[in-house]
PDB file of C-alpha atoms in Angstrom:
ATOM      1  CA  MET A   1      11.394   1.282 -22.219  1.00  0.00           C
ATOM      2  CA  LEU A   2       7.873   1.712 -23.868  1.00  0.00           C
ATOM      3  CA  ALA A   3       6.966  -0.693 -20.982  1.00  0.00           C
ATOM      4  CA  ALA A   4       8.634   2.354 -18.562  1.00  0.00           C
ATOM      5  CA  LEU A   5       6.839   5.241 -19.990  1.00  0.00           C
ATOM      6  CA  ILE A   6       3.457   3.400 -20.018  1.00  0.00           C
ATOM      7  CA  ILE A   7       3.941   2.872 -16.181  1.00  0.00           C
ATOM      8  CA  THR A   8       5.311   6.491 -16.039  1.00  0.00           C
ATOM      9  CA  ALA A   9       2.324   7.815 -17.866  1.00  0.00           C
ATOM     10  CA  ALA A  10       0.091   5.856 -15.793  1.00  0.00           C
ATOM     11  CA  LEU A  11       1.344   6.910 -12.370  1.00  0.00           C
ATOM     12  CA  ALA A  12       1.153  10.739 -13.727  1.00  0.00           C
ATOM     13  CA  MET A  13      -2.427   9.993 -14.184  1.00  0.00           C
ATOM     14  CA  VAL A  14      -2.892   8.429 -10.369  1.00  0.00           C
ATOM     15  CA  TYR A  15      -0.932  11.366  -9.399  1.00  0.00           C
ATOM     16  CA  ALA A  16      -3.388  14.239 -10.284  1.00  0.00           C
ATOM     17  CA  ASN A  17      -6.585  11.900  -9.519  1.00  0.00           C
ATOM     18  CA  GLY A  18      -5.510  12.372  -5.746  1.00  0.00           C
ATOM     19  CA  ALA A  19      -4.571  15.978  -6.352  1.00  0.00           C
ATOM     20  CA  ASN A  20      -7.608  17.044  -7.948  1.00  0.00           C
ATOM     21  CA  ALA A  21     -10.398  14.092  -6.644  1.00  0.00           C
ATOM     22  CA  ASN A  22      -8.802  13.279  -2.787  1.00  0.00           C
ATOM     23  CA  PHE A  23     -10.156  16.244  -1.110  1.00  0.00           C
ATOM     24  CA  LYS A  24     -13.492  16.044  -2.712  1.00  0.00           C
ATOM     25  CA  GLY A  25     -14.727  14.027   0.102  1.00  0.00           C
ATOM     26  CA  VAL A  26     -13.580  16.216   3.053  1.00  0.00           C
ATOM     27  CA  ALA A  27     -14.495  19.450   0.594  1.00  0.00           C
ATOM     28  CA  SER A  28     -17.254  20.299   3.114  1.00  0.00           C
ATOM     29  CA  LEU A  29     -15.051  19.553   6.423  1.00  0.00           C
ATOM     30  CA  PHE A  30     -12.867  22.249   5.227  1.00  0.00           C
ATOM     31  CA  GLY A  31     -15.219  25.089   3.664  1.00  0.00           C
ATOM     32  CA  SER A  32     -17.361  24.632   7.136  1.00  0.00           C
ATOM     33  CA  SER A  33     -14.512  25.217   9.224  1.00  0.00           C
ATOM     34  CA  THR A  34     -15.223  21.755  11.606  1.00  0.00           C
ATOM     35  CA  THR A  35     -11.761  20.747  11.006  1.00  0.00           C
ATOM     36  CA  SER A  36      -8.488  22.579   9.320  1.00  0.00           C
ATOM     37  CA  TYR A  37      -7.168  22.069   6.092  1.00  0.00           C
ATOM     38  CA  TRP A  38      -4.589  18.555   6.866  1.00  0.00           C
ATOM     39  CA  THR A  39      -6.624  16.558   9.382  1.00  0.00           C
ATOM     40  CA  ALA A  40      -8.930  16.470   5.754  1.00  0.00           C
ATOM     41  CA  VAL A  41      -6.622  15.845   3.914  1.00  0.00           C
ATOM     42  CA  ARG A  42      -5.118  13.060   6.364  1.00  0.00           C
ATOM     43  CA  TRP A  43      -9.412  12.298   6.514  1.00  0.00           C
ATOM     44  CA  ALA A  44      -9.551  11.795   2.216  1.00  0.00           C
ATOM     45  CA  ALA A  45      -6.416   9.966   2.411  1.00  0.00           C
ATOM     46  CA  VAL A  46      -6.463   6.934   4.636  1.00  0.00           C
ATOM     47  CA  THR A  47     -10.632   6.359   3.679  1.00  0.00           C
ATOM     48  CA  THR A  48      -9.556   7.086  -0.414  1.00  0.00           C
ATOM     49  CA  ALA A  49      -6.723   3.689   0.440  1.00  0.00           C
ATOM     50  CA  ALA A  50      -9.701   2.484   2.295  1.00  0.00           C
ATOM     51  CA  GLY A  51     -12.202   3.166  -1.075  1.00  0.00           C
ATOM     52  CA  CYS A  52      -8.802   1.015  -3.177  1.00  0.00           C
ATOM     53  CA  LEU A  53      -9.346  -2.492  -1.442  1.00  0.00           C
ATOM     54  CA  ALA A  54     -12.096  -2.801  -1.143  1.00  0.00           C
ATOM     55  CA  ALA A  55     -12.375  -2.809  -5.028  1.00  0.00           C
ATOM     56  CA  LEU A  56     -10.548  -5.701  -5.246  1.00  0.00           C
ATOM     57  CA  PHE A  57     -13.544  -7.426  -4.323  1.00  0.00           C
ATOM     58  CA  MET A  58     -15.221  -5.771  -6.613  1.00  0.00           C
ATOM     59  CA  PRO A  59     -16.471  -7.111 -10.028  1.00  0.00           C
ATOM     60  CA  GLY A  60     -14.590  -6.264 -12.858  1.00  0.00           C
ATOM     61  CA  THR A  61     -16.577  -4.441 -15.181  1.00  0.00           C
ATOM     62  CA  LEU A  62     -15.481  -0.614 -14.334  1.00  0.00           C
ATOM     63  CA  LEU A  63     -11.285  -2.224 -15.342  1.00  0.00           C
ATOM     64  CA  GLU A  64     -12.543  -3.570 -18.472  1.00  0.00           C
ATOM     65  CA  THR A  65     -14.777  -0.967 -19.398  1.00  0.00           C
ATOM     66  CA  PHE A  66     -11.649   1.556 -19.302  1.00  0.00           C
ATOM     67  CA  SER A  67      -9.274  -1.006 -20.863  1.00  0.00           C
ATOM     68  CA  GLY A  68     -10.774   0.314 -24.135  1.00  0.00           C
ATOM     69  CA  LYS A  69     -12.813  -3.298 -25.264  1.00  0.00           C
ATOM     70  CA  GLY A  70     -15.825  -2.538 -26.952  1.00  0.00           C
ATOM     71  CA  LEU A  71     -15.002   0.342 -27.792  1.00  0.00           C
ATOM     72  CA  VAL A  72     -12.357   0.375 -29.725  1.00  0.00           C
ATOM     73  CA  PRO A  73     -11.108  -2.507 -31.576  1.00  0.00           C
ATOM     74  CA  ASN A  74     -10.016  -5.832 -29.555  1.00  0.00           C
ATOM     75  CA  GLU A  75      -6.100  -5.329 -31.289  1.00  0.00           C
ATOM     76  CA  LEU A  76      -5.808  -2.113 -29.917  1.00  0.00           C
ATOM     77  CA  VAL A  77      -6.408  -3.131 -26.306  1.00  0.00           C
ATOM     78  CA  GLY A  78      -3.632  -3.726 -24.371  1.00  0.00           C
ATOM     79  CA  ARG A  79      -0.867  -2.847 -27.006  1.00  0.00           C
ATOM     80  CA  PRO A  80       1.845  -0.729 -25.023  1.00  0.00           C
ATOM     81  CA  ASP A  81       1.818   2.457 -28.506  1.00  0.00           C
ATOM     82  CA  PHE A  82      -2.038   2.752 -27.541  1.00  0.00           C
ATOM     83  CA  LEU A  83      -1.811   2.431 -23.276  1.00  0.00           C
ATOM     84  CA  LEU A  84       0.837   5.303 -23.555  1.00  0.00           C
ATOM     85  CA  ALA A  85      -1.308   7.416 -25.538  1.00  0.00           C
ATOM     86  CA  VAL A  86      -3.650   7.393 -23.366  1.00  0.00           C
ATOM     87  CA  GLY A  87      -1.934   7.719 -20.329  1.00  0.00           C
ATOM     88  CA  MET A  88      -0.054  10.183 -21.840  1.00  0.00           C
ATOM     89  CA  GLY A  89      -2.962  13.128 -22.273  1.00  0.00           C
ATOM     90  CA  ALA A  90      -5.460  11.809 -20.205  1.00  0.00           C
ATOM     91  CA  ALA A  91      -2.578  12.098 -17.577  1.00  0.00           C
ATOM     92  CA  ILE A  92      -1.379  15.739 -18.887  1.00  0.00           C
ATOM     93  CA  ALA A  93      -4.335  16.921 -19.673  1.00  0.00           C
ATOM     94  CA  ASN A  94      -6.163  16.296 -15.773  1.00  0.00           C
ATOM     95  CA  LEU A  95      -2.174  17.563 -14.183  1.00  0.00           C
ATOM     96  CA  LEU A  96      -3.071  20.903 -16.029  1.00  0.00           C
ATOM     97  CA  ALA A  97      -6.609  21.414 -14.697  1.00  0.00           C
ATOM     98  CA  THR A  98      -5.316  20.664 -11.715  1.00  0.00           C
ATOM     99  CA  ARG A  99      -2.751  23.753 -11.625  1.00  0.00           C
ATOM    100  CA  LEU A 100      -5.437  25.749 -12.025  1.00  0.00           C
ATOM    101  CA  GLY A 101      -7.709  24.651  -9.102  1.00  0.00           C
ATOM    102  CA  PHE A 102     -10.665  23.466 -11.590  1.00  0.00           C
ATOM    103  CA  PRO A 103     -12.386  19.639 -10.872  1.00  0.00           C
ATOM    104  CA  VAL A 104     -12.668  18.081 -13.287  1.00  0.00           C
ATOM    105  CA  SER A 105     -13.776  14.543 -13.958  1.00  0.00           C
ATOM    106  CA  THR A 106     -10.983  11.876 -14.112  1.00  0.00           C
ATOM    107  CA  THR A 107     -13.854   9.652 -15.631  1.00  0.00           C
ATOM    108  CA  HIS A 108     -14.050  11.962 -18.767  1.00  0.00           C
ATOM    109  CA  MET A 109     -10.182  12.380 -19.402  1.00  0.00           C
ATOM    110  CA  LEU A 110      -9.981   8.920 -19.551  1.00  0.00           C
ATOM    111  CA  MET A 111     -13.054   8.584 -21.541  1.00  0.00           C
ATOM    112  CA  GLY A 112     -12.012  11.085 -23.977  1.00  0.00           C
ATOM    113  CA  ALA A 113      -8.161  10.412 -24.335  1.00  0.00           C
ATOM    114  CA  LEU A 114      -9.329   6.514 -25.835  1.00  0.00           C
ATOM    115  CA  LEU A 115     -11.273   7.891 -27.973  1.00  0.00           C
ATOM    116  CA  GLY A 116      -8.614  10.420 -29.409  1.00  0.00           C
ATOM    117  CA  ALA A 117      -6.385   7.795 -29.538  1.00  0.00           C
ATOM    118  CA  GLY A 118      -8.851   5.593 -30.424  1.00  0.00           C
ATOM    119  CA  LEU A 119      -9.439   7.384 -33.781  1.00  0.00           C
ATOM    120  CA  ALA A 120      -6.285   7.983 -33.879  1.00  0.00           C
ATOM    121  CA  ALA A 121      -5.377   4.297 -34.515  1.00  0.00           C
ATOM    122  CA  GLU A 122      -8.438   3.377 -36.897  1.00  0.00           C
ATOM    123  CA  PRO A 123     -11.656   5.596 -36.736  1.00  0.00           C
ATOM    124  CA  GLU A 124     -13.610   3.054 -38.050  1.00  0.00           C
ATOM    125  CA  GLY A 125     -13.551   1.159 -35.312  1.00  0.00           C
ATOM    126  CA  VAL A 126     -14.186   3.074 -32.737  1.00  0.00           C
ATOM    127  CA  ARG A 127     -18.029   2.277 -31.433  1.00  0.00           C
ATOM    128  CA  TYR A 128     -19.891   5.294 -30.583  1.00  0.00           C
ATOM    129  CA  ALA A 129     -22.747   3.329 -29.053  1.00  0.00           C
ATOM    130  CA  LYS A 130     -20.624   1.455 -26.752  1.00  0.00           C
ATOM    131  CA  LEU A 131     -19.384   5.302 -26.492  1.00  0.00           C
ATOM    132  CA  TRP A 132     -23.243   6.206 -25.348  1.00  0.00           C
ATOM    133  CA  ASP A 133     -24.216   3.444 -23.148  1.00  0.00           C
ATOM    134  CA  SER A 134     -20.826   2.512 -21.267  1.00  0.00           C
ATOM    135  CA  PHE A 135     -19.526   6.563 -20.690  1.00  0.00           C
ATOM    136  CA  ALA A 136     -21.346   9.511 -21.990  1.00  0.00           C
ATOM    137  CA  LYS A 137     -25.523   8.288 -20.622  1.00  0.00           C
ATOM    138  CA  PRO A 138     -23.737   7.716 -16.451  1.00  0.00           C
ATOM    139  CA  LEU A 139     -21.639  10.956 -16.978  1.00  0.00           C
ATOM    140  CA  LEU A 140     -24.749  12.891 -18.282  1.00  0.00           C
ATOM    141  CA  ILE A 141     -27.234  11.611 -15.961  1.00  0.00           C
ATOM    142  CA  THR A 142     -25.484  11.448 -12.685  1.00  0.00           C
ATOM    143  CA  PRO A 143     -24.611  15.303 -12.091  1.00  0.00           C
ATOM    144  CA  VAL A 144     -28.728  15.891 -12.914  1.00  0.00           C
ATOM    145  CA  LEU A 145     -29.407  12.846  -9.794  1.00  0.00           C
ATOM    146  CA  ALA A 146     -26.868  15.058  -7.574  1.00  0.00           C
ATOM    147  CA  LEU A 147     -28.532  18.078  -8.117  1.00  0.00           C
ATOM    148  CA  VAL A 148     -31.824  16.753  -6.899  1.00  0.00           C
ATOM    149  CA  LEU A 149     -30.466  14.404  -4.725  1.00  0.00           C
ATOM    150  CA  GLY A 150     -28.154  17.553  -2.892  1.00  0.00           C
ATOM    151  CA  GLY A 151     -31.438  19.976  -2.290  1.00  0.00           C
ATOM    152  CA  SER A 152     -33.711  16.983  -1.165  1.00  0.00           C
ATOM    153  CA  VAL A 153     -31.447  15.250   1.671  1.00  0.00           C
ATOM    154  CA  TYR A 154     -30.589  18.875   2.424  1.00  0.00           C
ATOM    155  CA  LEU A 155     -34.547  20.247   3.589  1.00  0.00           C
ATOM    156  CA  LEU A 156     -35.104  15.993   4.452  1.00  0.00           C
ATOM    157  CA  LEU A 157     -32.173  16.596   7.147  1.00  0.00           C
ATOM    158  CA  LYS A 158     -33.653  19.593   7.939  1.00  0.00           C
ATOM    159  CA  LEU A 159     -37.526  18.588   8.767  1.00  0.00           C
ATOM    160  CA  LEU A 160     -35.317  15.690  10.421  1.00  0.00           C
ATOM    161  CA  ARG A 161     -33.232  18.591  12.829  1.00  0.00           C
ATOM    162  CA  LEU A 162     -29.768  16.567  11.771  1.00  0.00           C
ATOM    163  CA  ALA A 163     -28.483  19.454   9.253  1.00  0.00           C
ATOM    164  CA  PRO A 164     -28.132  22.018  12.105  1.00  0.00           C
ATOM    165  CA  ASP A 165     -26.056  25.454  10.695  1.00  0.00           C
ATOM    166  CA  HIS A 166     -23.620  25.272  13.505  1.00  0.00           C
ATOM    167  CA  ARG A 167     -21.444  22.789  14.690  1.00  0.00           C
ATOM    168  CA  THR A 168     -22.639  19.856  17.315  1.00  0.00           C
ATOM    169  CA  PRO A 169     -20.779  16.684  18.831  1.00  0.00           C
ATOM    170  CA  LEU A 170     -22.941  14.916  16.715  1.00  0.00           C
ATOM    171  CA  LEU A 171     -22.908  16.742  13.188  1.00  0.00           C
ATOM    172  CA  ASP A 172     -19.415  16.611  14.161  1.00  0.00           C
ATOM    173  CA  SER A 173     -19.620  12.507  14.406  1.00  0.00           C
ATOM    174  CA  LEU A 174     -21.734  12.304  11.050  1.00  0.00           C
ATOM    175  CA  HIS A 175     -20.127  14.822   8.909  1.00  0.00           C
ATOM    176  CA  PHE A 176     -16.738  12.798   9.002  1.00  0.00           C
ATOM    177  CA  LEU A 177     -18.344   9.615   8.249  1.00  0.00           C
ATOM    178  CA  SER A 178     -20.204  11.021   6.061  1.00  0.00           C
ATOM    179  CA  ALA A 179     -16.482  12.564   4.007  1.00  0.00           C
ATOM    180  CA  GLY A 180     -14.809   9.186   4.347  1.00  0.00           C
ATOM    181  CA  ALA A 181     -18.305   7.569   2.850  1.00  0.00           C
ATOM    182  CA  VAL A 182     -17.292   9.366  -0.096  1.00  0.00           C
ATOM    183  CA  GLY A 183     -13.628   9.261   0.241  1.00  0.00           C
ATOM    184  CA  PHE A 184     -13.908   5.460   0.369  1.00  0.00           C
ATOM    185  CA  ALA A 185     -16.849   5.027  -2.150  1.00  0.00           C
ATOM    186  CA  ARG A 186     -14.107   7.885  -4.580  1.00  0.00           C
ATOM    187  CA  GLY A 187     -11.408   4.698  -4.212  1.00  0.00           C
ATOM    188  CA  MET A 188     -14.323   2.104  -4.739  1.00  0.00           C
ATOM    189  CA  ASN A 189     -15.471   3.630  -8.373  1.00  0.00           C
ATOM    190  CA  ASP A 190     -11.984   5.740  -9.589  1.00  0.00           C
ATOM    191  CA  SER A 191      -9.288   2.868  -8.796  1.00  0.00           C
ATOM    192  CA  PRO A 192     -10.083   0.120 -11.642  1.00  0.00           C
ATOM    193  CA  LYS A 193      -9.966   3.258 -13.742  1.00  0.00           C
ATOM    194  CA  LEU A 194      -6.948   3.589 -13.629  1.00  0.00           C
ATOM    195  CA  LEU A 195      -5.206   0.500 -12.911  1.00  0.00           C
ATOM    196  CA  ALA A 196      -6.248  -0.712 -16.280  1.00  0.00           C
ATOM    197  CA  LEU A 197      -3.962   1.921 -17.142  1.00  0.00           C
ATOM    198  CA  LEU A 198      -0.771  -0.157 -15.315  1.00  0.00           C
ATOM    199  CA  VAL A 199      -1.646  -3.747 -16.452  1.00  0.00           C
ATOM    200  CA  GLY A 200      -4.405  -3.276 -19.351  1.00  0.00           C
ATOM    201  CA  GLY A 201      -0.458  -3.672 -21.510  1.00  0.00           C
ATOM    202  CA  GLY A 202       0.599  -6.798 -18.995  1.00  0.00           C
ATOM    203  CA  GLN A 203       3.660  -4.696 -17.262  1.00  0.00           C
ATOM    204  CA  ILE A 204       2.295  -5.023 -14.225  1.00  0.00           C
ATOM    205  CA  ASN A 205       0.006  -7.439 -11.710  1.00  0.00           C
ATOM    206  CA  GLU A 206      -2.933  -6.923 -10.606  1.00  0.00           C
ATOM    207  CA  ALA A 207      -1.941  -6.463  -6.611  1.00  0.00           C
ATOM    208  CA  TYR A 208       0.927  -4.796  -6.795  1.00  0.00           C
ATOM    209  CA  GLY A 209      -0.945  -2.197  -8.887  1.00  0.00           C
ATOM    210  CA  LEU A 210      -3.289  -1.550  -6.891  1.00  0.00           C
ATOM    211  CA  LEU A 211      -0.375  -0.835  -4.308  1.00  0.00           C
ATOM    212  CA  LEU A 212       1.028   2.357  -7.012  1.00  0.00           C
ATOM    213  CA  VAL A 213      -2.518   3.739  -7.008  1.00  0.00           C
ATOM    214  CA  MET A 214      -2.653   3.936  -3.524  1.00  0.00           C
ATOM    215  CA  LEU A 215       0.765   5.273  -2.854  1.00  0.00           C
ATOM    216  CA  PHE A 216       0.782   7.643  -5.407  1.00  0.00           C
ATOM    217  CA  MET A 217      -3.044   9.167  -5.099  1.00  0.00           C
ATOM    218  CA  ALA A 218      -2.589  10.166  -1.743  1.00  0.00           C
ATOM    219  CA  LEU A 219       0.405  11.712  -2.975  1.00  0.00           C
ATOM    220  CA  GLY A 220      -1.336  13.602  -5.388  1.00  0.00           C
ATOM    221  CA  GLY A 221      -3.431  14.907  -2.310  1.00  0.00           C
ATOM    222  CA  PHE A 222      -1.079  15.610   0.296  1.00  0.00           C
ATOM    223  CA  ILE A 223       1.182  17.330  -1.935  1.00  0.00           C
ATOM    224  CA  SER A 224      -0.951  19.289  -4.805  1.00  0.00           C
ATOM    225  CA  ALA A 225      -4.471  19.592  -3.785  1.00  0.00           C
ATOM    226  CA  ARG A 226      -4.435  23.224  -2.319  1.00  0.00           C
ATOM    227  CA  GLN A 227      -5.536  24.686  -5.396  1.00  0.00           C
ATOM    228  CA  VAL A 228      -8.582  22.426  -5.833  1.00  0.00           C
ATOM    229  CA  ALA A 229      -9.782  22.033  -2.761  1.00  0.00           C
ATOM    230  CA  ASP A 230      -9.905  25.886  -2.692  1.00  0.00           C
ATOM    231  CA  THR A 231     -12.008  26.024  -5.404  1.00  0.00           C
ATOM    232  CA  LEU A 232     -14.509  23.117  -3.516  1.00  0.00           C
ATOM    233  CA  SER A 233     -14.552  24.625  -0.181  1.00  0.00           C
ATOM    234  CA  HIS A 234     -14.701  28.243  -0.814  1.00  0.00           C
ATOM    235  CA  LYS A 235     -16.285  29.040  -4.449  1.00  0.00           C
ATOM    236  CA  ILE A 236     -19.492  27.118  -5.121  1.00  0.00           C
ATOM    237  CA  THR A 237     -21.905  28.422  -2.116  1.00  0.00           C
ATOM    238  CA  GLY A 238     -21.419  29.139   0.712  1.00  0.00           C
ATOM    239  CA  MET A 239     -21.485  26.394   3.731  1.00  0.00           C
ATOM    240  CA  ASN A 240     -22.335  25.740   7.106  1.00  0.00           C
ATOM    241  CA  PRO A 241     -21.800  22.349   9.140  1.00  0.00           C
ATOM    242  CA  GLY A 242     -25.179  20.668   8.422  1.00  0.00           C
ATOM    243  CA  GLN A 243     -24.673  22.024   4.363  1.00  0.00           C
ATOM    244  CA  GLY A 244     -21.060  20.217   4.742  1.00  0.00           C
ATOM    245  CA  PHE A 245     -23.011  16.800   5.608  1.00  0.00           C
ATOM    246  CA  ALA A 246     -26.076  16.470   3.610  1.00  0.00           C
ATOM    247  CA  ALA A 247     -23.493  16.868   0.257  1.00  0.00           C
ATOM    248  CA  ASN A 248     -21.748  14.510   1.125  1.00  0.00           C
ATOM    249  CA  LEU A 249     -24.509  12.010   2.152  1.00  0.00           C
ATOM    250  CA  ALA A 250     -25.513  12.826  -1.365  1.00  0.00           C
ATOM    251  CA  THR A 251     -22.933  12.547  -2.634  1.00  0.00           C
ATOM    252  CA  SER A 252     -21.743   8.929  -0.976  1.00  0.00           C
ATOM    253  CA  MET A 253     -25.015   7.690  -1.875  1.00  0.00           C
ATOM    254  CA  LEU A 254     -24.420   7.928  -5.370  1.00  0.00           C
ATOM    255  CA  THR A 255     -21.356   7.095  -5.841  1.00  0.00           C
ATOM    256  CA  THR A 256     -21.616   3.731  -3.656  1.00  0.00           C
ATOM    257  CA  THR A 257     -25.085   2.615  -5.817  1.00  0.00           C
ATOM    258  CA  ALA A 258     -23.088   3.903  -9.625  1.00  0.00           C
ATOM    259  CA  SER A 259     -19.373   1.159  -7.627  1.00  0.00           C
ATOM    260  CA  PHE A 260     -21.746  -1.435  -6.969  1.00  0.00           C
ATOM    261  CA  HIS A 261     -22.854  -1.317 -10.149  1.00  0.00           C
ATOM    262  CA  GLY A 262     -20.302  -1.080 -12.169  1.00  0.00           C
ATOM    263  CA  LEU A 263     -21.021   2.386 -14.245  1.00  0.00           C
ATOM    264  CA  PRO A 264     -18.538   4.960 -14.008  1.00  0.00           C
ATOM    265  CA  VAL A 265     -19.658   7.871 -12.905  1.00  0.00           C
ATOM    266  CA  SER A 266     -17.514  11.434 -11.945  1.00  0.00           C
ATOM    267  CA  THR A 267     -17.023  12.141  -8.169  1.00  0.00           C
ATOM    268  CA  THR A 268     -16.503  15.647  -9.290  1.00  0.00           C
ATOM    269  CA  HIS A 269     -20.005  15.502 -11.022  1.00  0.00           C
ATOM    270  CA  VAL A 270     -21.057  13.876  -7.944  1.00  0.00           C
ATOM    271  CA  SER A 271     -20.088  16.106  -5.366  1.00  0.00           C
ATOM    272  CA  VAL A 272     -20.352  19.967  -7.064  1.00  0.00           C
ATOM    273  CA  GLY A 273     -23.871  18.649  -8.682  1.00  0.00           C
ATOM    274  CA  ALA A 274     -24.281  17.338  -4.603  1.00  0.00           C
ATOM    275  CA  LEU A 275     -23.312  21.339  -3.216  1.00  0.00           C
ATOM    276  CA  LEU A 276     -24.866  22.865  -6.023  1.00  0.00           C
ATOM    277  CA  GLY A 277     -28.201  21.768  -5.449  1.00  0.00           C
ATOM    278  CA  ILE A 278     -27.628  22.585  -2.215  1.00  0.00           C
ATOM    279  CA  GLY A 279     -26.201  26.162  -2.611  1.00  0.00           C
ATOM    280  CA  ILE A 280     -29.480  26.258  -4.961  1.00  0.00           C
ATOM    281  CA  THR A 281     -31.557  25.289  -2.347  1.00  0.00           C
ATOM    282  CA  THR A 282     -29.942  27.753  -0.101  1.00  0.00           C
ATOM    283  CA  LYS A 283     -29.818  30.417  -2.440  1.00  0.00           C
ATOM    284  CA  GLN A 284     -26.427  31.091  -1.759  1.00  0.00           C
ATOM    285  CA  ALA A 285     -24.937  28.931  -5.041  1.00  0.00           C
ATOM    286  CA  ARG A 286     -21.350  31.601  -6.514  1.00  0.00           C
ATOM    287  CA  TRP A 287     -22.372  30.604 -10.561  1.00  0.00           C
ATOM    288  CA  ARG A 288     -19.109  32.927 -10.874  1.00  0.00           C
ATOM    289  CA  THR A 289     -17.259  30.077 -10.271  1.00  0.00           C
ATOM    290  CA  ILE A 290     -19.455  27.862 -10.600  1.00  0.00           C
ATOM    291  CA  VAL A 291     -20.094  28.883 -14.801  1.00  0.00           C
ATOM    292  CA  PRO A 292     -16.418  28.730 -14.911  1.00  0.00           C
ATOM    293  CA  VAL A 293     -15.601  24.475 -13.533  1.00  0.00           C
ATOM    294  CA  LEU A 294     -18.945  23.896 -16.160  1.00  0.00           C
ATOM    295  CA  MET A 295     -16.719  25.045 -18.781  1.00  0.00           C
ATOM    296  CA  ALA A 296     -13.733  23.019 -17.815  1.00  0.00           C
ATOM    297  CA  TRP A 297     -15.875  20.061 -17.882  1.00  0.00           C
ATOM    298  CA  LEU A 298     -17.168  20.675 -21.416  1.00  0.00           C
ATOM    299  CA  ILE A 299     -13.280  21.740 -22.407  1.00  0.00           C
ATOM    300  CA  THR A 300     -11.405  18.834 -20.532  1.00  0.00           C
ATOM    301  CA  LEU A 301     -12.378  15.983 -22.348  1.00  0.00           C
ATOM    302  CA  PRO A 302     -11.638  17.472 -25.842  1.00  0.00           C
ATOM    303  CA  CYS A 303      -8.509  18.196 -25.278  1.00  0.00           C
ATOM    304  CA  ALA A 304      -7.393  15.249 -23.149  1.00  0.00           C
ATOM    305  CA  GLY A 305      -8.887  13.369 -26.683  1.00  0.00           C
ATOM    306  CA  LEU A 306      -6.372  15.333 -29.023  1.00  0.00           C
ATOM    307  CA  LEU A 307      -3.937  14.773 -26.334  1.00  0.00           C
ATOM    308  CA  ALA A 308      -3.884  11.338 -26.811  1.00  0.00           C
ATOM    309  CA  ALA A 309      -4.846  11.084 -30.276  1.00  0.00           C
ATOM    310  CA  PHE A 310      -1.286  13.421 -30.827  1.00  0.00           C
ATOM    311  CA  MET A 311       1.072  11.175 -29.027  1.00  0.00           C
ATOM    312  CA  TRP A 312      -0.507   8.356 -30.324  1.00  0.00           C
ATOM    313  CA  TRP A 313       1.353  10.298 -34.040  1.00  0.00           C
ATOM    314  CA  LEU A 314       4.412  10.319 -31.802  1.00  0.00           C
ATOM    315  CA  VAL A 315       4.400   6.928 -30.940  1.00  0.00           C
ATOM    316  CA  THR A 316       4.075   5.495 -34.225  1.00  0.00           C
ATOM    317  CA  LEU A 317       6.125   8.773 -35.684  1.00  0.00           C
ATOM    318  CA  ARG A 318       9.257   7.020 -33.380  1.00  0.00           C
ATOM    319  CA  GLY A 319       8.117   3.471 -34.219  1.00  0.00           C
ATOM    320  CA  GLU A 320       8.328   4.142 -38.263  1.00  0.00           C
TER     321      GLU A 320
END
């Protein structure tokens, strides 16, 4: 029964991840009117699935990081009640943010849930140095890097006449490829984090777990992505095809580099940071939307932590 609940919570988290994050790579295609919403959704699903498969050949650093090893005591890692608390806390927070249309970070959710459940279970055993080095530092640095890189890439492409304000056959091709590269990089970076919940307690093997991650991520993107898609495509900044191409190129470069180095970056932070960098460069940034999105980033981590701590209390109370 407990194993079934863990798998259900993990798959709910994967579904929420697909709903909230699949569209991040293709938002510029839709926002710049390069393609329709449903074509963008399908391209996101295909490229993200390819990134998930590629994760099989990557070092297991992210999988180990999001198992909680080094952050919480080893005796907690892999415990069914701990995994259930983490999965439920992260899933509920992510589903709520998605329903409200906020593009939030799965990495933030999982980090908050691991921390919250760990503090509830053994507060003296949480290693804060590990929290800073492996989680917090990359998440704080990458949005700033993305902002600078997004603006810089756009100016460079503009100088090289590769980012015109209007659509051209070459730009459309490059734009689709860059959107696919973001989806691929996101699948490669996010799937090990989500897989850690499925395989942590030995309920399921990695290959089968990865297939489930691919399936439920695609389902979330197809069924529940519309609110976040509208936020990313139309409410962060005004966007023409050249600007959309630049944002995707910057996002894919940064996320792919992080994946190869085993760094748990947030695709949300990177993509929104790149869009914001371009918006600041072009003076089209829409701060009335951006400020609530940034506030949501701050709120979701403690929310996931509190939910995970509450779930730990419920599970252990039932066990008693």
